[in-house]
Backbone as JSON Lines, residues from 0, in Angstrom:
{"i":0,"aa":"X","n":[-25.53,51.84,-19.18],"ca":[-26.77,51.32,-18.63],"c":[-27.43,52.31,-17.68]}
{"i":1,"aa":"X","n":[-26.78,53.36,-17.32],"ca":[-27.37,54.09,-16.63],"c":[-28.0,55.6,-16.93]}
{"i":2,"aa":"X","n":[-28.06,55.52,-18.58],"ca":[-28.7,56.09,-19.08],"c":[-29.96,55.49,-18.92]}
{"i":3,"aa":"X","n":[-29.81,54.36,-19.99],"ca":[-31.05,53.38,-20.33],"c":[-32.06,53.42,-19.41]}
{"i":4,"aa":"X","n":[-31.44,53.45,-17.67],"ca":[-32.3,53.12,-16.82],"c":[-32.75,54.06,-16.53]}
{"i":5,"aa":"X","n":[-32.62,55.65,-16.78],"ca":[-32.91,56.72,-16.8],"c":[-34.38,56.78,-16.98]}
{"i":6,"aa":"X","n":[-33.93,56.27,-18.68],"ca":[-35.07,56.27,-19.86],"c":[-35.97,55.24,-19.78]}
{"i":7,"aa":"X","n":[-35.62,54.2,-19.11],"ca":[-36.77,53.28,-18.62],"c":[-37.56,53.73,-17.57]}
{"i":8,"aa":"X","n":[-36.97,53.72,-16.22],"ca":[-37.78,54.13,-15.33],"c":[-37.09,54.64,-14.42]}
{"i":9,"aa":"X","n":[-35.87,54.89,-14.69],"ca":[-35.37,56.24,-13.44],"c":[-35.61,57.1,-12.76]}
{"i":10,"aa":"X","n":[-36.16,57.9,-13.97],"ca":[-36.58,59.5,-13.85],"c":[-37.7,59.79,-13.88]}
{"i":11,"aa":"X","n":[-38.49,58.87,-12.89],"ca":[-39.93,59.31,-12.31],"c":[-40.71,59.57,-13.55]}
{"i":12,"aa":"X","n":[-41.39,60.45,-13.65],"ca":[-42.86,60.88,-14.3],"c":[-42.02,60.89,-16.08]}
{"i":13,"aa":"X","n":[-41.29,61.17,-16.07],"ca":[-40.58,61.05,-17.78],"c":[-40.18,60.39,-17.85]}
{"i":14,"aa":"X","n":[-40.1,59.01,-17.2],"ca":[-39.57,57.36,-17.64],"c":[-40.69,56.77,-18.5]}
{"i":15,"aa":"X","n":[-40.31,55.33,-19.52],"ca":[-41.14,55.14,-20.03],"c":[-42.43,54.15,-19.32]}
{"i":16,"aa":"X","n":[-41.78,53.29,-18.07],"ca":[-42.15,52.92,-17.16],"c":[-43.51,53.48,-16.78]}
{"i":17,"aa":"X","n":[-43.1,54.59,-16.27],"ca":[-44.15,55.59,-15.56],"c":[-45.01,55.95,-16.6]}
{"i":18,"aa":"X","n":[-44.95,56.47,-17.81],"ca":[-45.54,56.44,-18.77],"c":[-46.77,55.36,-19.68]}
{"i":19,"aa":"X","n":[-46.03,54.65,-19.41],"ca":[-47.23,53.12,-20.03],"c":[-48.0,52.83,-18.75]}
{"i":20,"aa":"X","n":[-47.45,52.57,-17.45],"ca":[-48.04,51.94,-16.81],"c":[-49.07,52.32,-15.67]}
{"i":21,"aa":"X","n":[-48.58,53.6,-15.06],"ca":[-49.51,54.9,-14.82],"c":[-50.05,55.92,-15.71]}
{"i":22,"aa":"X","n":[-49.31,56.41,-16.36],"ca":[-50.12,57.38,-17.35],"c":[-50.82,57.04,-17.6]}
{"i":23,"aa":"X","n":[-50.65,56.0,-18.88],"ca":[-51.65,55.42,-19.98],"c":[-52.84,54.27,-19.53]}
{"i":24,"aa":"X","n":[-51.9,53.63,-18.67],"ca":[-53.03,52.39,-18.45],"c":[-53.55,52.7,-17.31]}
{"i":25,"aa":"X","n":[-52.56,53.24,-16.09],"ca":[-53.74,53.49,-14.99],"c":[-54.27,52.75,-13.95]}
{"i":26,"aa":"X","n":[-52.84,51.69,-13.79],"ca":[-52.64,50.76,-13.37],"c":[-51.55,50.4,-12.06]}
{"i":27,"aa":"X","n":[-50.95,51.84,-12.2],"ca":[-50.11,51.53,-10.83],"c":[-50.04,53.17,-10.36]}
{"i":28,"aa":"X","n":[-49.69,53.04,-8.85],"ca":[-49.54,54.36,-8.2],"c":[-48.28,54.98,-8.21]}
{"i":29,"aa":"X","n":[-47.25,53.75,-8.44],"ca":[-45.96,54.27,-9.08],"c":[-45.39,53.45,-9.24]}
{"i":30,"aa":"X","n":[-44.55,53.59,-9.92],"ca":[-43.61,52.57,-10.76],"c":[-42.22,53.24,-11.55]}
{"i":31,"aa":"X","n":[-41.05,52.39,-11.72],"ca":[-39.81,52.76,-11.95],"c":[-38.83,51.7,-12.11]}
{"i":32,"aa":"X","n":[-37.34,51.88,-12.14],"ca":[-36.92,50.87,-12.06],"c":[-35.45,51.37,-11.33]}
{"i":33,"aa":"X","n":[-34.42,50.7,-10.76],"ca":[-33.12,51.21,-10.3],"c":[-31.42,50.48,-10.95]}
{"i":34,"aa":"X","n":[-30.95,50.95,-10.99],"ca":[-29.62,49.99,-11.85],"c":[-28.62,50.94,-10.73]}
{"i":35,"aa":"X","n":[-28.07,49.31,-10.29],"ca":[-26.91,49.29,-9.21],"c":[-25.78,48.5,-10.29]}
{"i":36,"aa":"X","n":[-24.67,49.15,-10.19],"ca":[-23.71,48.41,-10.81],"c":[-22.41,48.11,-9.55]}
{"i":37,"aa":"X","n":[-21.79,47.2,-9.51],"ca":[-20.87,46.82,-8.27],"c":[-19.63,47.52,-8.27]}
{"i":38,"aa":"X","n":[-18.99,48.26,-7.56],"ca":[-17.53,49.22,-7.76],"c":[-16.16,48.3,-7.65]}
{"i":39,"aa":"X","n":[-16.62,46.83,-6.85],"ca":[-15.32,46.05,-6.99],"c":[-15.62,45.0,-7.84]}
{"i":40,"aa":"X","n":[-16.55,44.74,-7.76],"ca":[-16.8,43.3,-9.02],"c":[-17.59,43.74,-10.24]}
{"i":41,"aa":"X","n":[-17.32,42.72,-11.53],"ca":[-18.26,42.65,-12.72],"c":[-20.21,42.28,-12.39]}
{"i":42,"aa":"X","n":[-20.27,42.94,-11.53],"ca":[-21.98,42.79,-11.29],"c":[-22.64,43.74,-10.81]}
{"i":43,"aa":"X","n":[-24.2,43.59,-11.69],"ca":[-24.98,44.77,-11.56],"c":[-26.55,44.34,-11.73]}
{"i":44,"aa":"X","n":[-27.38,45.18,-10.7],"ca":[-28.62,44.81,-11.03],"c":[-29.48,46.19,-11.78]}
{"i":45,"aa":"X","n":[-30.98,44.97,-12.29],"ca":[-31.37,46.25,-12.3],"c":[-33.1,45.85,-12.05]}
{"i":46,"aa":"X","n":[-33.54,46.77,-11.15],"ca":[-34.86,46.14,-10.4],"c":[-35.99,47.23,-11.52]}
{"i":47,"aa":"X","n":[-37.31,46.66,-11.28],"ca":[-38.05,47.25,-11.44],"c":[-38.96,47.0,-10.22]}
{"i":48,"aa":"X","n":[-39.83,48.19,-9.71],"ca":[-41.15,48.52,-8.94],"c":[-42.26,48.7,-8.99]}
{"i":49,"aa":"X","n":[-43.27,48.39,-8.96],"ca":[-43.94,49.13,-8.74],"c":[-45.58,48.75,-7.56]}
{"i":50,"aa":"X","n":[-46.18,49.81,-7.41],"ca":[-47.35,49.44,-6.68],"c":[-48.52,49.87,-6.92]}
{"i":51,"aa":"X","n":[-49.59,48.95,-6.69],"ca":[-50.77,48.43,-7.43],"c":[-51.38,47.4,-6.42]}
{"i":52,"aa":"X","n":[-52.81,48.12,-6.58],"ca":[-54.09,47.09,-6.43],"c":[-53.47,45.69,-7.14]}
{"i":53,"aa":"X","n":[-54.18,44.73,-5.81],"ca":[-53.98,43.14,-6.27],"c":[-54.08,43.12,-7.2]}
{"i":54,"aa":"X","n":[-55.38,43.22,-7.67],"ca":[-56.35,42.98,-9.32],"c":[-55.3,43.33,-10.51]}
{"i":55,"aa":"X","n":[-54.69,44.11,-10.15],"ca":[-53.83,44.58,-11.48],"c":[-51.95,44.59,-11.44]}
{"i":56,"aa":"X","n":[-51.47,43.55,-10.63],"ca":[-50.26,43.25,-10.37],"c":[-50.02,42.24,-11.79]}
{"i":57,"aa":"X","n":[-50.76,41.42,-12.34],"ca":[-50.3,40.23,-13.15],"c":[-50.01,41.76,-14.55]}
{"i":58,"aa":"X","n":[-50.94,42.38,-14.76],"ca":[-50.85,43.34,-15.84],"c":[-49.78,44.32,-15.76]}
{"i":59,"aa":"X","n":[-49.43,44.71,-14.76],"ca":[-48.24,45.54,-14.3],"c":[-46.84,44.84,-14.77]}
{"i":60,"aa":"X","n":[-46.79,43.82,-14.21],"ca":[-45.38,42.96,-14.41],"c":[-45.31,42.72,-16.06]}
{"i":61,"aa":"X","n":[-46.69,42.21,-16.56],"ca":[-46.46,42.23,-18.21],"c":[-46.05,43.28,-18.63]}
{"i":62,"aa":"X","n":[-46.66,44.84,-18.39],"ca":[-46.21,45.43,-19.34],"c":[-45.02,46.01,-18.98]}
{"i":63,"aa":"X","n":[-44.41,46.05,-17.6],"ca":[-43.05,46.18,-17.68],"c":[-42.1,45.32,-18.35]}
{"i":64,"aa":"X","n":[-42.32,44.08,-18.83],"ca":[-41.68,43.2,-19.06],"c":[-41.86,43.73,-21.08]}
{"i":65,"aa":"X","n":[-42.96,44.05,-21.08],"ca":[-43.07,44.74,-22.77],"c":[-42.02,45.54,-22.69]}
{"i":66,"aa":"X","n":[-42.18,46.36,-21.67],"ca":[-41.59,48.01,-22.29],"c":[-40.09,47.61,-21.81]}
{"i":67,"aa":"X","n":[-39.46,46.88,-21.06],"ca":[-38.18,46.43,-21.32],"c":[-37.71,45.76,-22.36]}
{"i":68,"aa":"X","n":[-38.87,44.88,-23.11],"ca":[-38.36,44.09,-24.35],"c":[-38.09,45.08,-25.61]}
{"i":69,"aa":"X","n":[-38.93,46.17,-25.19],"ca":[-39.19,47.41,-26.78],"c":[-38.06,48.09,-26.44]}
{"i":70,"aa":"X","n":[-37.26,48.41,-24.72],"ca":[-36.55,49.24,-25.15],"c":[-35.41,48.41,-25.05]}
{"i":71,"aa":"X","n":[-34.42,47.21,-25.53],"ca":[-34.25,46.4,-26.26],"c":[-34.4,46.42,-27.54]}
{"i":72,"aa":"X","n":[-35.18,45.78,-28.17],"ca":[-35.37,46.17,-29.72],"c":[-35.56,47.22,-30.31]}
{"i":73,"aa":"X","n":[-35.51,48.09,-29.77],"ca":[-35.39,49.81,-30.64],"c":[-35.13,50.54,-29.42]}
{"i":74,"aa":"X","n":[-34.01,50.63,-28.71],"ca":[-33.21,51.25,-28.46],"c":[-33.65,52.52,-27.46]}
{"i":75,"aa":"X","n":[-33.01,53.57,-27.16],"ca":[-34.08,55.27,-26.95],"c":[-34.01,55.88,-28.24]}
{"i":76,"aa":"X","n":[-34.33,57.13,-27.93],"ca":[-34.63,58.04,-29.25],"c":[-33.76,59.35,-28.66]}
{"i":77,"aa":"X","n":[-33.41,60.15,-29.83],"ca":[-32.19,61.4,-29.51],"c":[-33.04,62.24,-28.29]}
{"i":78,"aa":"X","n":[-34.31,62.48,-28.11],"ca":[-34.84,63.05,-27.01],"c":[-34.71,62.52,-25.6]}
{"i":79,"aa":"X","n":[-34.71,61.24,-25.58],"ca":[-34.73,60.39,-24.55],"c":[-33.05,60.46,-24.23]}
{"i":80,"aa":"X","n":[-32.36,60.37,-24.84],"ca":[-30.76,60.46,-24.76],"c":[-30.25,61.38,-24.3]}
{"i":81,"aa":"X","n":[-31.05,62.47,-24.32],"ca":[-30.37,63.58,-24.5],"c":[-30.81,64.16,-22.72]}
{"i":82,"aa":"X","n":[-32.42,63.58,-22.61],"ca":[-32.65,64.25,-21.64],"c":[-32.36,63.11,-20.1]}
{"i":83,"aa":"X","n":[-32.1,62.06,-20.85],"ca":[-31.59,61.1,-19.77],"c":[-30.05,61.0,-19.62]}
{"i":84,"aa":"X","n":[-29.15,61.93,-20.44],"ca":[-27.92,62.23,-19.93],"c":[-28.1,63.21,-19.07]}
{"i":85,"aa":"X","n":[-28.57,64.15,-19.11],"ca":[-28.65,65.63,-18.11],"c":[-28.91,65.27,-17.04]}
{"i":86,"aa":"X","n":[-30.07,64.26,-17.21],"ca":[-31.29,63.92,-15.42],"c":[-30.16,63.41,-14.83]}
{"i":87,"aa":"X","n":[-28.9,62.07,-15.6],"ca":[-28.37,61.65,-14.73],"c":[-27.19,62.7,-14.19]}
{"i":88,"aa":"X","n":[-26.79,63.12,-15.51],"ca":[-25.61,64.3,-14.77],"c":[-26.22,65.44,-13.93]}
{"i":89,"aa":"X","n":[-27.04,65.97,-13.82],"ca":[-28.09,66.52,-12.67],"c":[-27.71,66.23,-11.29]}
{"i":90,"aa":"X","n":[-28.11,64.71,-11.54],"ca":[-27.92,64.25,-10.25],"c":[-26.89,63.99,-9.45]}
{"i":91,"aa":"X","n":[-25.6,63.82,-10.77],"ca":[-24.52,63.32,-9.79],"c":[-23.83,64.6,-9.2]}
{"i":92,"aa":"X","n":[-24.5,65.75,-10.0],"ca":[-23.83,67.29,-10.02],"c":[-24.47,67.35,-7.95]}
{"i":93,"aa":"X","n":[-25.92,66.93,-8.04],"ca":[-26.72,67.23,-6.88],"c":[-25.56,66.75,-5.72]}
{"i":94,"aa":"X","n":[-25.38,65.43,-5.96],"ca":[-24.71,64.81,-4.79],"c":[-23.84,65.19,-4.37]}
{"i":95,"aa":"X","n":[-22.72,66.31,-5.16],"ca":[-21.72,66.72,-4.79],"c":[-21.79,67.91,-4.08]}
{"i":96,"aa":"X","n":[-23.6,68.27,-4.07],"ca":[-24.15,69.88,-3.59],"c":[-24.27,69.5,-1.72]}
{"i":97,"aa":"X","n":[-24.22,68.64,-1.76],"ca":[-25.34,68.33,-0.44],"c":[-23.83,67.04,0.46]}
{"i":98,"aa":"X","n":[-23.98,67.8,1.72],"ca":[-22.46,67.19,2.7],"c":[-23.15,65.8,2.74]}
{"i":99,"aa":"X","n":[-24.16,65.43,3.11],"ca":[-24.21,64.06,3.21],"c":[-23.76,63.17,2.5]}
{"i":100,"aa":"X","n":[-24.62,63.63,1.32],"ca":[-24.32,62.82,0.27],"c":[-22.83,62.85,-0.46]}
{"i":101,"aa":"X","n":[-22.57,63.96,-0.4],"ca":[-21.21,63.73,-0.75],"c":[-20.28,63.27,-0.03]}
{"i":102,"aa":"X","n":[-20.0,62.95,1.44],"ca":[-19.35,62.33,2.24],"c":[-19.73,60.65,1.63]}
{"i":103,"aa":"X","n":[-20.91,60.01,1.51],"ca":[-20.95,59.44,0.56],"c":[-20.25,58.75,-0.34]}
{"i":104,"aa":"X","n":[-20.37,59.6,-1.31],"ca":[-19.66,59.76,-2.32],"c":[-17.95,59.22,-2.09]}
{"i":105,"aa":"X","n":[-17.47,60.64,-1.2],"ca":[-16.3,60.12,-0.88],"c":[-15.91,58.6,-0.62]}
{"i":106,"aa":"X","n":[-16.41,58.16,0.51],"ca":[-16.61,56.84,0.96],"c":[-16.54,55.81,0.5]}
{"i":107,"aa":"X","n":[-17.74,56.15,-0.96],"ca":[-17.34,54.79,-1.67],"c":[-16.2,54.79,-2.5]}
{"i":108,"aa":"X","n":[-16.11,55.9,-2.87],"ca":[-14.66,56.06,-3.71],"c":[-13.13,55.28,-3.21]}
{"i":109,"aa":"X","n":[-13.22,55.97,-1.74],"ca":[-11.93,55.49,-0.99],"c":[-12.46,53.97,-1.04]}
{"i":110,"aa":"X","n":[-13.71,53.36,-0.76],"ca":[-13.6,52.25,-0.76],"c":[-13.09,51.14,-1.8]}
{"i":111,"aa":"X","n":[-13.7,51.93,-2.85],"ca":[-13.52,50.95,-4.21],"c":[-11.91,51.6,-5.05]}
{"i":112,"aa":"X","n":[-11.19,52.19,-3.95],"ca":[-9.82,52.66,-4.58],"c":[-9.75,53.69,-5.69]}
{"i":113,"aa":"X","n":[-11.15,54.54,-5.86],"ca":[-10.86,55.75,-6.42],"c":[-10.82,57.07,-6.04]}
{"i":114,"aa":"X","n":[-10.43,57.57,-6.85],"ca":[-10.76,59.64,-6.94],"c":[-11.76,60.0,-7.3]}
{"i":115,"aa":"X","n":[-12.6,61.43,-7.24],"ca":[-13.09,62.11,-7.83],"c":[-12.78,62.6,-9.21]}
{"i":116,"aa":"X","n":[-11.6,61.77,-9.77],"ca":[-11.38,61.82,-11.31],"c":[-11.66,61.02,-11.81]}
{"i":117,"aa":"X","n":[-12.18,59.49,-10.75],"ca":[-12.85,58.37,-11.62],"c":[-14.46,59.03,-11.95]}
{"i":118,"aa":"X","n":[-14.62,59.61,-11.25],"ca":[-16.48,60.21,-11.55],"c":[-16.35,61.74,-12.63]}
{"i":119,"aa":"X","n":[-15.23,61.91,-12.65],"ca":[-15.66,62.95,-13.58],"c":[-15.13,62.74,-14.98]}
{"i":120,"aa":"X","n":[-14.44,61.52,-15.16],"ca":[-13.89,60.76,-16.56],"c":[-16.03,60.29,-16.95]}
{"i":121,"aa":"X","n":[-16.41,59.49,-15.84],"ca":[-17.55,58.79,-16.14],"c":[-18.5,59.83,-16.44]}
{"i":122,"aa":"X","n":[-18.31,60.76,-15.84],"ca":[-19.41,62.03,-16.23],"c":[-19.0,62.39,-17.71]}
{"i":123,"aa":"X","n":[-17.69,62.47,-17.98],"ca":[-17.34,62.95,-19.54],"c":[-17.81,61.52,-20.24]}
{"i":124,"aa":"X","n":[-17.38,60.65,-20.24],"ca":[-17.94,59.14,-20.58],"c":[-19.55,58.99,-21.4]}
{"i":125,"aa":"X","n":[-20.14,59.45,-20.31],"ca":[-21.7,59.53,-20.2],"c":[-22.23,60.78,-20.95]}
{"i":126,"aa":"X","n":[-21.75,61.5,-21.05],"ca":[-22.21,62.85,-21.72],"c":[-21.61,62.74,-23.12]}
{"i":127,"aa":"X","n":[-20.92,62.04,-23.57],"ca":[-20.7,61.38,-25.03],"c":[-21.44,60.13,-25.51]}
{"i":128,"aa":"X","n":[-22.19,59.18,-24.79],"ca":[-22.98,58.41,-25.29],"c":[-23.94,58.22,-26.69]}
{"i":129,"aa":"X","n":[-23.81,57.53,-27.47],"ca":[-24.87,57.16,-28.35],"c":[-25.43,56.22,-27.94]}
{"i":130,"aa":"X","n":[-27.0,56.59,-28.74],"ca":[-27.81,55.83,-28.53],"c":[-27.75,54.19,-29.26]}
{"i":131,"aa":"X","n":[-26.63,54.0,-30.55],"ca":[-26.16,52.92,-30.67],"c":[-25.16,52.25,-29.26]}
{"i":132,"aa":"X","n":[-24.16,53.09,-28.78],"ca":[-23.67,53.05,-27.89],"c":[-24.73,51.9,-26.8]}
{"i":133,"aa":"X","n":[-25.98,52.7,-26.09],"ca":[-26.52,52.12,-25.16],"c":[-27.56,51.0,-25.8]}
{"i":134,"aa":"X","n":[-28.16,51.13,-26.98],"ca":[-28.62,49.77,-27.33],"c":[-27.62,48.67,-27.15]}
{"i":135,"aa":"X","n":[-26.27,48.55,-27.45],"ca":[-25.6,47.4,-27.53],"c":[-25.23,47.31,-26.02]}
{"i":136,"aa":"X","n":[-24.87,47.77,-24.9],"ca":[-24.83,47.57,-23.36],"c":[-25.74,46.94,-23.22]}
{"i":137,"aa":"X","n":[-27.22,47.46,-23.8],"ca":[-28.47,46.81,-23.34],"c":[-28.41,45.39,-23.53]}
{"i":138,"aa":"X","n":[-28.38,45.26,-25.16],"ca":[-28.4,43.86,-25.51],"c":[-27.26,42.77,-24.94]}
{"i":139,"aa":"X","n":[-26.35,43.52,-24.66],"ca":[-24.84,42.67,-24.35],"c":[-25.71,42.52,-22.73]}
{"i":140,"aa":"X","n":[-26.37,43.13,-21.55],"ca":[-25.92,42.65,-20.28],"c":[-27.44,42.74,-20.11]}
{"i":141,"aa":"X","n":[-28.43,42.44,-20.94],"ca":[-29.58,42.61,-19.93],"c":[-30.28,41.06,-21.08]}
{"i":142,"aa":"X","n":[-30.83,39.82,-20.17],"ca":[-31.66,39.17,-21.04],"c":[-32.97,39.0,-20.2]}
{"i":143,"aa":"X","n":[-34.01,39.25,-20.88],"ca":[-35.5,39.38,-20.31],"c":[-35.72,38.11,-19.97]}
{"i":144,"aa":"X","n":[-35.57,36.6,-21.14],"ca":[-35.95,35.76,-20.67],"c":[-35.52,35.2,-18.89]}
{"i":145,"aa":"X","n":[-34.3,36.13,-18.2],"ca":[-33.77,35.48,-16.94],"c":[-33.95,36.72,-16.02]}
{"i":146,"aa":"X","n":[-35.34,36.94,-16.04],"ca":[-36.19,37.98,-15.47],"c":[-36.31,37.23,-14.14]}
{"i":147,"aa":"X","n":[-36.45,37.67,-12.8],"ca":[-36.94,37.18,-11.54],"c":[-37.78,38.02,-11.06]}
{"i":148,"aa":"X","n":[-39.36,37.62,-11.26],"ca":[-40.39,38.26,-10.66],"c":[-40.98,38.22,-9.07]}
{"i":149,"aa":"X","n":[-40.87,39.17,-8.39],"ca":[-41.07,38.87,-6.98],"c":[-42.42,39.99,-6.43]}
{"i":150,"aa":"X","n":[-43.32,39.16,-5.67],"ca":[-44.77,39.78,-5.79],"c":[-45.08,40.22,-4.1]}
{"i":151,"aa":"X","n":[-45.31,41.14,-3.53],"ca":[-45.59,40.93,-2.03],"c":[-46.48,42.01,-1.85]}
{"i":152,"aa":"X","n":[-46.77,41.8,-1.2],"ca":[-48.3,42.58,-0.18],"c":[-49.51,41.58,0.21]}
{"i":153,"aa":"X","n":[-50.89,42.41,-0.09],"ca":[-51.77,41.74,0.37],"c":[-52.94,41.07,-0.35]}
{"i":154,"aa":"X","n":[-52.21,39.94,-0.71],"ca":[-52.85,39.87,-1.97],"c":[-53.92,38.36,-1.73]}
{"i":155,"aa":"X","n":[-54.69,38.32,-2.61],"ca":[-55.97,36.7,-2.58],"c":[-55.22,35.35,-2.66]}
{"i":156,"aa":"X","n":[-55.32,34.93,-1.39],"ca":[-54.92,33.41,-0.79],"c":[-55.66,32.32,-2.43]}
């Protein structure tokens, strides 16, 4: 799933997120989405963002709610796979560059009772993925209809 979320709206300006909903339509100032998965329990979220003029919040939430249903029913594509394994291994490569974050890192590890061999099994893990592979995660743990939409700013009483 943490490809997928890559390829949805992870990875900024090359998500598909960012793509439909700023690019094309022109409708938000940014937009994305985040996937937290839990290190001691079976639970995980996964949010989407974004921000936008009042006028165009009801259209925003639809077509995120499209482009999660499409990438669902057809899956990513070998480009999207390919470049949403790297972005994420990129990043986890980053975290291990930088003391903060990697103290971090450490942290949660000791917390949730692992090593730095649980993250580099998941890095080998992840860098073998198919894209059959992540369609069926998708379909197995994500259902659109039990979507929770939440709206805030400043918007017409």
């Amino acid at each position: 799933l943490v490809v997928a979320n890559e390829t949805f709206g992870g990875s900024g300006f090359a998500s598909r997120l960012m793509g439909r909903i700023r690019e094309k339509e022109g409708l938000s100032y940014g937009v994305g989405s985040v996937f937290r998965a839990a290190s001691l329990d079976s639970r995980a979220t996964l949010s989407m963002y974004g921000i936008a003029a009042p006028q165009n919040i009801e259209k925003v939430v639809t077509l995120a709610h499209e482009e999660l249903v499409k990438l669902l029913k057809d899956g990513i594509t070998d480009e999207e796979l390919a470049e949403s394994q790297q972005g994420w291994l990129q990043g986890e490569q980053q975290k291990r560059g930088d003391d903060a974050q990697l103290a971090a890192v450490l942290a949660n590890a000791l917390y949730a009772g692992r090593t730095l061999d649980f993250s580099a099994k998941l890095e080998t893990a992840v860098s073998k993925l198919t894209k059959d592979q992540i369609r069926a995660a998708l379909v197995k743990h994500i259902d659109p209809t039990k979507l929770v939409n939440g709206v805030a700013g400043d918007l017409p009483k």
